[in-house]
mmCIF file of C-alpha atoms and ligand atoms in Angstrom:
data_model
loop_
_atom_site.group_PDB
_atom_site.id
_atom_site.type_symbol
_atom_site.label_atom_id
_atom_site.label_comp_id
_atom_site.label_asym_id
_atom_site.label_seq_id
_atom_site.Cartn_x
_atom_site.Cartn_y
_atom_site.Cartn_z
ATOM 1 C CA MET A 3 -0.279 -0.054 -0.176
ATOM 2 C CA THR A 4 1.431 3.431 -0.968
ATOM 3 C CA ASP A 5 -0.951 5.631 0.333
ATOM 4 C CA ALA A 6 -4.374 5.893 2.760
ATOM 5 C CA HIS A 7 -6.229 8.088 4.193
ATOM 6 C CA ALA A 8 -9.267 7.979 6.388
ATOM 7 C CA ILE A 9 -12.286 9.746 5.310
ATOM 8 C CA PRO A 10 -13.453 12.106 7.858
ATOM 9 C CA GLY A 11 -17.294 11.349 8.895
ATOM 10 C CA THR A 12 -17.703 8.132 6.855
ATOM 11 C CA GLY A 13 -16.210 5.270 8.830
ATOM 12 C CA ALA A 14 -14.234 4.561 5.405
ATOM 13 C CA LEU A 15 -10.803 5.124 4.086
ATOM 14 C CA ASP A 16 -9.306 5.755 0.683
ATOM 15 C CA ALA A 17 -6.807 3.569 -0.402
ATOM 16 C CA THR A 18 -4.560 3.117 -3.395
ATOM 17 C CA ILE A 19 -2.265 0.175 -3.765
ATOM 18 C CA ALA A 20 1.018 0.448 -6.364
ATOM 19 C CA MET A 21 2.718 -1.874 -7.577
ATOM 20 C CA PRO A 22 5.744 -0.347 -9.630
ATOM 21 C CA TYR A 23 7.807 -2.518 -12.357
ATOM 22 C CA THR A 24 10.165 -2.142 -14.857
ATOM 23 C CA LEU A 25 9.050 -4.554 -18.141
ATOM 24 C CA THR A 26 12.274 -5.098 -20.518
ATOM 25 C CA ALA A 27 10.720 -4.986 -23.868
ATOM 26 C CA GLY A 28 12.879 -7.357 -25.990
ATOM 27 C CA PRO A 29 15.041 -6.463 -28.711
ATOM 28 C CA ALA A 30 11.911 -6.602 -31.682
ATOM 29 C CA ALA A 31 9.518 -4.977 -29.591
ATOM 30 C CA GLY A 32 12.290 -2.147 -28.187
ATOM 31 C CA GLN A 33 12.666 -1.114 -31.944
ATOM 32 C CA PHE A 34 8.656 -1.180 -32.264
ATOM 33 C CA LEU A 35 8.605 1.060 -29.499
ATOM 34 C CA ALA A 36 11.346 3.499 -30.447
ATOM 35 C CA GLU A 37 10.081 3.942 -33.887
ATOM 36 C CA LEU A 38 6.935 5.046 -32.498
ATOM 37 C CA ALA A 39 8.832 8.594 -31.897
ATOM 38 C CA ALA A 40 9.691 8.692 -35.170
ATOM 39 C CA ARG A 41 5.623 7.880 -36.470
ATOM 40 C CA ARG A 42 7.002 4.069 -37.787
ATOM 41 C CA ILE A 43 5.428 1.316 -37.167
ATOM 42 C CA VAL A 44 7.639 -1.571 -37.347
ATOM 43 C CA GLY A 45 6.729 -5.163 -37.525
ATOM 44 C CA SER A 46 8.859 -8.118 -37.905
ATOM 45 C CA ARG A 47 8.590 -11.230 -40.321
ATOM 46 C CA CYS A 48 8.677 -14.731 -39.638
ATOM 47 C CA ALA A 49 11.815 -16.574 -41.351
ATOM 48 C CA GLY A 50 9.964 -19.851 -41.243
ATOM 49 C CA CYS A 51 6.228 -18.578 -42.750
ATOM 50 C CA ALA A 52 6.625 -15.318 -43.619
ATOM 51 C CA ARG A 53 4.167 -13.852 -41.731
ATOM 52 C CA VAL A 54 4.502 -10.535 -41.058
ATOM 53 C CA MET A 55 3.945 -9.219 -36.991
ATOM 54 C CA VAL A 56 3.052 -6.136 -35.487
ATOM 55 C CA PRO A 57 4.350 -4.852 -33.351
ATOM 56 C CA ALA A 58 7.663 -7.023 -33.978
ATOM 57 C CA GLN A 59 7.961 -10.008 -32.598
ATOM 58 C CA ASP A 60 11.609 -12.768 -31.707
ATOM 59 C CA PHE A 61 9.597 -15.284 -32.496
ATOM 60 C CA CYS A 62 6.461 -16.155 -34.409
ATOM 61 C CA GLY A 63 3.260 -17.028 -32.435
ATOM 62 C CA ARG A 64 1.939 -19.278 -35.101
ATOM 63 C CA CYS A 65 5.251 -20.969 -36.194
ATOM 64 C CA GLY A 66 7.977 -20.344 -33.723
ATOM 65 C CA GLY A 67 10.240 -19.679 -36.427
ATOM 66 C CA ALA A 68 12.442 -17.119 -35.298
ATOM 67 C CA ALA A 69 11.211 -13.245 -36.224
ATOM 68 C CA GLY A 70 13.316 -10.430 -34.610
ATOM 69 C CA GLU A 71 15.800 -10.353 -37.595
ATOM 70 C CA ASP A 72 13.664 -9.017 -40.310
ATOM 71 C CA LEU A 73 12.398 -6.073 -39.260
ATOM 72 C CA VAL A 74 9.775 -4.203 -41.737
ATOM 73 C CA VAL A 75 7.633 -0.999 -41.894
ATOM 74 C CA VAL A 76 4.081 -1.372 -42.589
ATOM 75 C CA ALA A 77 1.270 1.522 -43.434
ATOM 76 C CA PRO A 78 -0.455 3.528 -40.407
ATOM 77 C CA THR A 79 -3.813 2.189 -42.045
ATOM 78 C CA GLY A 80 -5.605 -1.124 -41.568
ATOM 79 C CA VAL A 81 -9.032 -2.319 -40.911
ATOM 80 C CA LEU A 82 -10.732 -3.205 -37.705
ATOM 81 C CA THR A 83 -11.120 -7.184 -36.894
ATOM 82 C CA ALA A 84 -12.388 -6.782 -33.200
ATOM 83 C CA ILE A 85 -14.207 -3.918 -31.089
ATOM 84 C CA THR A 86 -14.927 -4.061 -27.654
ATOM 85 C CA HIS A 87 -16.021 -0.858 -24.808
ATOM 86 C CA ALA A 88 -14.068 -1.137 -21.834
ATOM 87 C CA GLY A 89 -15.595 2.154 -19.156
ATOM 88 C CA GLN A 90 -14.385 5.194 -21.607
ATOM 89 C CA ASP A 91 -12.419 3.854 -23.692
ATOM 90 C CA THR A 92 -13.369 1.341 -27.270
ATOM 91 C CA LEU A 93 -10.641 -0.884 -28.105
ATOM 92 C CA VAL A 94 -9.608 -2.676 -30.973
ATOM 93 C CA PHE A 95 -7.443 -5.494 -32.963
ATOM 94 C CA VAL A 96 -6.472 -3.694 -36.576
ATOM 95 C CA ARG A 97 -5.121 -5.719 -38.735
ATOM 96 C CA LEU A 98 -2.431 -3.170 -40.453
ATOM 97 C CA ASP A 99 -2.385 -3.296 -44.066
ATOM 98 C CA GLY A 100 0.360 -6.135 -44.822
ATOM 99 C CA ALA A 101 0.335 -7.994 -41.627
ATOM 100 C CA GLY A 102 -0.140 -11.048 -40.871
ATOM 101 C CA ALA A 103 -1.548 -10.345 -37.128
ATOM 102 C CA ASP A 104 -3.716 -7.948 -35.066
ATOM 103 C CA LEU A 105 -2.331 -5.012 -33.176
ATOM 104 C CA LEU A 106 -4.040 -4.160 -29.904
ATOM 105 C CA HIS A 107 -4.597 -0.160 -29.671
ATOM 106 C CA ARG A 108 -7.733 1.833 -28.571
ATOM 107 C CA LEU A 109 -9.998 3.811 -30.991
ATOM 108 C CA VAL A 110 -9.090 8.292 -30.498
ATOM 109 C CA GLY A 111 -12.497 9.699 -31.046
ATOM 110 C CA ALA A 112 -14.649 6.818 -31.477
ATOM 111 C CA THR A 113 -17.955 7.684 -33.149
ATOM 112 C CA GLY A 114 -20.034 4.792 -32.126
ATOM 113 C CA GLU A 115 -20.346 3.585 -35.743
ATOM 114 C CA GLU A 116 -16.681 1.955 -36.115
ATOM 115 C CA ALA A 117 -17.690 -1.735 -36.882
ATOM 116 C CA ILE A 118 -15.408 -4.609 -37.404
ATOM 117 C CA GLY A 119 -13.332 -3.612 -41.457
ATOM 118 C CA THR A 120 -14.233 -0.194 -41.027
ATOM 119 C CA ARG A 121 -10.789 1.274 -42.467
ATOM 120 C CA VAL A 122 -8.096 3.214 -39.589
ATOM 121 C CA GLU A 123 -5.445 5.238 -39.524
ATOM 122 C CA ALA A 124 -2.894 6.190 -36.907
ATOM 123 C CA VAL A 125 -3.373 9.011 -34.610
ATOM 124 C CA TRP A 126 -0.063 9.821 -33.004
ATOM 125 C CA ALA A 127 0.660 11.727 -29.840
ATOM 126 C CA ASP A 128 1.847 15.228 -30.084
ATOM 127 C CA GLU A 129 4.826 14.661 -28.119
ATOM 128 C CA PRO A 130 5.941 11.529 -28.160
ATOM 129 C CA ALA A 131 7.060 10.038 -24.527
ATOM 130 C CA GLY A 132 9.163 7.025 -25.599
ATOM 131 C CA GLY A 133 6.399 4.190 -25.312
ATOM 132 C CA MET A 134 3.324 2.714 -26.578
ATOM 133 C CA LEU A 135 0.809 5.559 -26.097
ATOM 134 C CA ASP A 136 3.271 7.683 -29.059
ATOM 135 C CA LEU A 137 1.271 6.056 -31.378
ATOM 136 C CA ALA A 138 -2.288 7.226 -29.571
ATOM 137 C CA GLY A 139 -4.595 5.129 -31.403
ATOM 138 C CA PHE A 140 -6.676 4.604 -34.624
ATOM 139 C CA ARG A 141 -9.589 6.597 -36.178
ATOM 140 C CA ALA A 142 -11.680 6.351 -38.665
ATOM 141 C CA ALA A 143 -10.272 6.705 -42.129
ATOM 142 C CA GLU A 144 -10.626 6.477 -45.960
ATOM 143 C CA ALA A 145 -9.892 3.888 -48.171
ATOM 144 C CA PRO A 146 -6.297 4.454 -49.518
ATOM 145 C CA GLU A 147 -5.779 4.771 -53.306
ATOM 146 C CA GLU A 148 -2.695 2.509 -53.410
ATOM 147 C CA PRO A 149 -2.176 -0.400 -51.521
ATOM 148 C CA ALA A 150 0.036 0.437 -48.515
ATOM 149 C CA ALA A 151 4.011 -0.787 -49.421
ATOM 150 C CA ILE A 152 5.960 -2.714 -46.280
ATOM 151 C CA ALA A 153 9.506 -2.039 -46.922
ATOM 152 C CA PRO A 154 12.577 -3.335 -44.734
ATOM 153 C CA LEU A 155 13.168 -1.017 -41.617
ATOM 154 C CA THR A 156 16.296 1.399 -42.826
ATOM 155 C CA GLY A 157 18.192 3.734 -39.902
ATOM 156 C CA GLY A 158 16.710 2.797 -36.660
ATOM 157 C CA ALA A 159 16.348 4.953 -33.587
ATOM 158 C CA GLU A 160 18.194 3.185 -30.595
ATOM 159 C CA ARG A 161 15.860 0.541 -29.395
ATOM 160 C CA ILE A 162 13.593 1.127 -25.638
ATOM 161 C CA VAL A 163 15.076 -1.737 -23.520
ATOM 162 C CA GLN A 164 12.671 -0.722 -20.622
ATOM 163 C CA LEU A 165 9.795 0.794 -19.227
ATOM 164 C CA ASP A 166 9.357 1.768 -15.946
ATOM 165 C CA GLU A 167 5.438 0.954 -15.114
ATOM 166 C CA SER A 168 3.234 1.084 -12.487
ATOM 167 C CA MET A 169 -0.106 -0.319 -11.351
ATOM 168 C CA GLU A 170 -2.056 1.137 -9.229
ATOM 169 C CA LEU A 171 -5.254 0.160 -7.346
ATOM 170 C CA HIS A 172 -7.425 2.717 -6.148
ATOM 171 C CA TYR A 173 -10.140 1.358 -3.540
ATOM 172 C CA ARG A 174 -12.039 2.507 -0.305
ATOM 173 C CA HIS A 175 -12.249 0.345 2.363
ATOM 174 C CA ALA A 176 -15.558 0.214 4.312
ATOM 175 C CA TYR A 177 -14.341 -0.234 8.471
ATOM 176 C CA GLY A 178 -17.653 -1.470 9.693
ATOM 177 C CA PRO A 179 -18.706 -1.476 13.392
ATOM 178 C CA TYR A 180 -15.391 -2.964 14.939
ATOM 179 C CA TYR A 181 -12.866 -1.628 13.398
ATOM 180 C CA GLY A 182 -14.958 2.081 12.924
ATOM 181 C CA ARG A 183 -15.525 2.144 16.556
ATOM 182 C CA LEU A 184 -11.658 1.102 16.888
ATOM 183 C CA PHE A 185 -10.477 4.038 15.071
ATOM 184 C CA ASP A 186 -13.579 6.561 16.404
ATOM 185 C CA GLU A 187 -11.907 6.233 19.619
ATOM 186 C CA LEU A 188 -8.703 6.229 18.384
ATOM 187 C CA GLY A 189 -9.048 9.739 16.655
ATOM 188 C CA ALA A 190 -11.090 11.439 19.263
ATOM 189 C CA ARG A 191 -10.105 10.474 22.760
ATOM 190 C CA ARG A 192 -7.045 8.654 22.559
ATOM 191 C CA ARG A 193 -8.873 5.374 23.774
ATOM 192 C CA ILE A 194 -7.613 1.980 22.589
ATOM 193 C CA MET A 195 -10.752 -0.482 22.669
ATOM 194 C CA GLY A 196 -10.847 -4.498 22.153
ATOM 195 C CA VAL A 197 -13.806 -6.527 22.275
ATOM 196 C CA ARG A 198 -13.784 -9.754 25.098
ATOM 197 C CA CYS A 199 -14.670 -13.176 24.266
ATOM 198 C CA PRO A 200 -17.543 -14.457 26.681
ATOM 199 C CA SER A 201 -15.927 -18.113 26.059
ATOM 200 C CA CYS A 202 -12.421 -17.593 26.650
ATOM 201 C CA GLN A 203 -12.239 -13.835 28.289
ATOM 202 C CA ALA A 204 -9.676 -12.910 25.829
ATOM 203 C CA VAL A 205 -9.505 -9.478 25.364
ATOM 204 C CA LEU A 206 -8.872 -9.023 21.285
ATOM 205 C CA VAL A 207 -7.565 -5.905 19.728
ATOM 206 C CA PRO A 208 -8.132 -4.703 17.432
ATOM 207 C CA PRO A 209 -11.705 -6.356 17.842
ATOM 208 C CA ARG A 210 -13.863 -8.073 15.708
ATOM 209 C CA PRO A 211 -17.109 -9.680 15.614
ATOM 210 C CA ARG A 212 -15.764 -13.523 16.409
ATOM 211 C CA CYS A 213 -13.528 -14.802 18.696
ATOM 212 C CA ASP A 214 -10.230 -16.373 16.288
ATOM 213 C CA VAL A 215 -10.107 -19.151 18.985
ATOM 214 C CA CYS A 216 -13.830 -19.898 20.104
ATOM 215 C CA HIS A 217 -15.391 -18.762 17.184
ATOM 216 C CA VAL A 218 -17.789 -17.272 19.033
ATOM 217 C CA LYS A 219 -19.823 -13.759 19.034
ATOM 218 C CA THR A 220 -17.510 -11.560 21.049
ATOM 219 C CA ALA A 221 -20.047 -9.539 23.498
ATOM 220 C CA THR A 222 -18.370 -6.741 25.482
ATOM 221 C CA TRP A 223 -16.235 -3.697 24.564
ATOM 222 C CA VAL A 224 -12.933 -2.853 26.824
ATOM 223 C CA ASP A 225 -10.257 -0.768 27.253
ATOM 224 C CA VAL A 226 -6.823 -1.690 26.941
ATOM 225 C CA GLN A 227 -3.907 0.424 27.766
ATOM 226 C CA ASP A 228 -1.353 2.190 25.791
ATOM 227 C CA THR A 229 1.139 0.544 27.433
ATOM 228 C CA GLY A 230 2.006 -2.984 26.836
ATOM 229 C CA THR A 231 4.596 -5.887 26.515
ATOM 230 C CA LEU A 232 6.593 -6.585 23.613
ATOM 231 C CA LYS A 233 6.951 -10.202 22.344
ATOM 232 C CA ALA A 234 8.687 -9.784 19.111
ATOM 233 C CA PHE A 235 10.498 -7.488 16.682
ATOM 234 C CA SER A 236 12.479 -7.242 13.188
ATOM 235 C CA VAL A 237 15.051 -5.020 12.522
ATOM 236 C CA ILE A 238 14.162 -3.692 8.936
ATOM 237 C CA HIS A 239 16.749 -3.022 7.064
ATOM 238 C CA LEU A 240 15.283 -3.022 3.473
ATOM 239 C CA ALA A 241 13.271 -0.644 1.878
ATOM 240 C CA PHE A 242 10.278 -1.894 0.326
ATOM 241 C CA VAL A 243 6.966 -0.505 -1.542
ATOM 242 C CA GLY A 244 4.212 1.109 1.089
ATOM 243 C CA GLN A 245 6.896 1.978 4.075
ATOM 244 C CA ARG A 246 6.276 4.883 6.491
ATOM 245 C CA ARG A 247 9.694 5.181 7.095
ATOM 246 C CA GLU A 248 12.793 5.056 5.866
ATOM 247 C CA PRO A 249 14.681 1.800 6.979
ATOM 248 C CA PRO A 250 16.279 1.111 9.476
ATOM 249 C CA TYR A 251 13.401 0.407 12.214
ATOM 250 C CA ILE A 252 12.186 -1.579 14.209
ATOM 251 C CA TYR A 253 8.737 -3.736 13.732
ATOM 252 C CA ALA A 254 6.962 -4.470 16.879
ATOM 253 C CA GLU A 255 4.673 -7.242 18.256
ATOM 254 C CA ILE A 256 3.209 -5.634 21.193
ATOM 255 C CA VAL A 257 0.776 -7.106 23.835
ATOM 256 C CA LEU A 258 -1.290 -3.918 25.023
ATOM 257 C CA ASP A 259 -1.935 -4.207 29.048
ATOM 258 C CA GLY A 260 -5.434 -5.687 29.313
ATOM 259 C CA ALA A 261 -5.098 -6.945 25.698
ATOM 260 C CA SER A 262 -5.046 -10.419 24.737
ATOM 261 C CA THR A 263 -3.704 -10.424 21.516
ATOM 262 C CA LYS A 264 -0.916 -8.606 19.438
ATOM 263 C CA LEU A 265 -0.745 -5.597 17.742
ATOM 264 C CA ILE A 266 2.256 -4.375 15.018
ATOM 265 C CA HIS A 267 3.391 -1.541 15.286
ATOM 266 C CA MET A 268 6.930 0.574 15.728
ATOM 267 C CA LEU A 269 9.393 0.773 17.976
ATOM 268 C CA SER A 270 12.176 3.879 18.352
ATOM 269 C CA GLY A 271 14.199 5.137 20.248
ATOM 270 C CA VAL A 272 15.998 2.474 20.799
ATOM 271 C CA ASP A 273 20.026 1.771 19.042
ATOM 272 C CA ILE A 274 19.323 -0.282 15.984
ATOM 273 C CA ASP A 275 22.758 -1.638 15.955
ATOM 274 C CA THR A 276 22.775 -3.187 19.240
ATOM 275 C CA ALA A 277 19.174 -3.828 19.388
ATOM 276 C CA PRO A 278 19.277 -7.454 18.155
ATOM 277 C CA GLN A 279 21.758 -7.964 21.434
ATOM 278 C CA THR A 280 20.345 -5.392 23.723
ATOM 279 C CA LEU A 281 16.152 -5.871 23.041
ATOM 280 C CA ARG A 282 14.535 -8.822 24.777
ATOM 281 C CA PRO A 283 10.952 -9.965 24.690
ATOM 282 C CA GLY A 284 9.030 -8.912 27.469
ATOM 283 C CA ALA A 285 10.567 -5.388 27.419
ATOM 284 C CA ARG A 286 7.301 -3.191 28.239
ATOM 285 C CA VAL A 287 6.831 -0.470 26.159
ATOM 286 C CA ARG A 288 4.631 2.884 25.660
ATOM 287 C CA ALA A 289 2.775 4.661 22.952
ATOM 288 C CA VAL A 290 3.640 7.748 21.687
ATOM 289 C CA TRP A 291 1.197 9.267 20.450
ATOM 290 C CA ASN A 292 1.247 12.310 17.507
ATOM 291 C CA ASP A 293 0.776 15.721 19.070
ATOM 292 C CA ASP A 294 1.849 17.618 16.282
ATOM 293 C CA ALA A 295 -0.864 16.486 13.841
ATOM 294 C CA ASP A 296 -4.854 16.678 13.891
ATOM 295 C CA PRO A 297 -5.999 12.876 14.457
ATOM 296 C CA THR A 298 -6.478 11.060 11.558
ATOM 297 C CA GLY A 299 -8.512 8.122 13.112
ATOM 298 C CA THR A 300 -5.818 5.375 12.613
ATOM 299 C CA LEU A 301 -3.323 3.204 13.753
ATOM 300 C CA GLN A 302 -0.736 6.265 12.883
ATOM 301 C CA ASP A 303 -2.319 8.514 15.285
ATOM 302 C CA ILE A 304 0.421 6.464 17.684
ATOM 303 C CA LEU A 305 3.746 7.635 16.020
ATOM 304 C CA HIS A 306 5.699 4.947 17.218
ATOM 305 C CA PHE A 307 6.158 3.003 20.733
ATOM 306 C CA GLU A 308 9.077 3.714 23.080
ATOM 307 C CA LEU A 309 10.785 1.407 25.783
ATOM 308 C CA LEU A 310 9.347 2.295 29.259
ATOM 309 C CA PRO A 311 12.227 3.413 31.804
ATOM 310 C CA GLY A 312 13.858 1.178 33.670
ATOM 311 C CA SER A 313 13.348 -1.592 30.358
HETATM 312 ZN ZN1 LIG B 404 5.966 -17.945 -38.149
HETATM 313 ZN ZN1 LIG B 405 -12.935 -17.003 22.263
#
């Protein structure tokens, strides 16, 4: 998770999960991507079956033959072979003139009258950015007077090796009554609440509708303290997506006084280098509340935990 914030008064959280990654294009597709900036659509011809594929591919998907050596420039015109609507976009397969495989792209300025067989032409981005959208899409076009020719690629641009991409998922998470009350009390009164199981008497923090051990409905809301006992910890040295603080830091499992379950938070004020030798389960800790910002009604209202004097 890279970002999450409570929406005041709604009992919900707006959050985004993001996964950045690099895409390695490969030789032929990397050349295809690079040539789009020069408004050239590059395919490759299979050495086995002579089919021309767009985008250019290193191997033929039909016969398995090598295809990365014979790069060709195809016409920026073709016909639609399939259409689908996805949200605001109209996605299409385009069979470019002379090609033997379809290119997946989108229609720009779709009128709703496009159909399979409609002739289309490329629409180019005003400012090339070095990626697939340098070819902005396709739009309906008149039929050309002469059939388009396929020409060998000469004077190719430097191919694109890697693309930085990020997959992002935006969602809204409704707390429900149990987490909702926990967060409301945290934000409004700095009060940490759990629920007691009527069968095993465990106090569950965060509160939840059923005891995970007995599977019976929980019953009574109870206050727990903002002091507790360290049960386990890890020193985090690696950076990863979604961290709220720069490594290194200590990730701690804490049982708050009055609670039976572990809460995960950060432990600060401990020397990171010697922590593996000096810090021990059983150490007493307390919450350090965030006094410098308005309450958010989340566990981030607790900045971190620190050792109690003498621990
Ligand atoms: Zn082939
Ligand atoms: Zn129970």
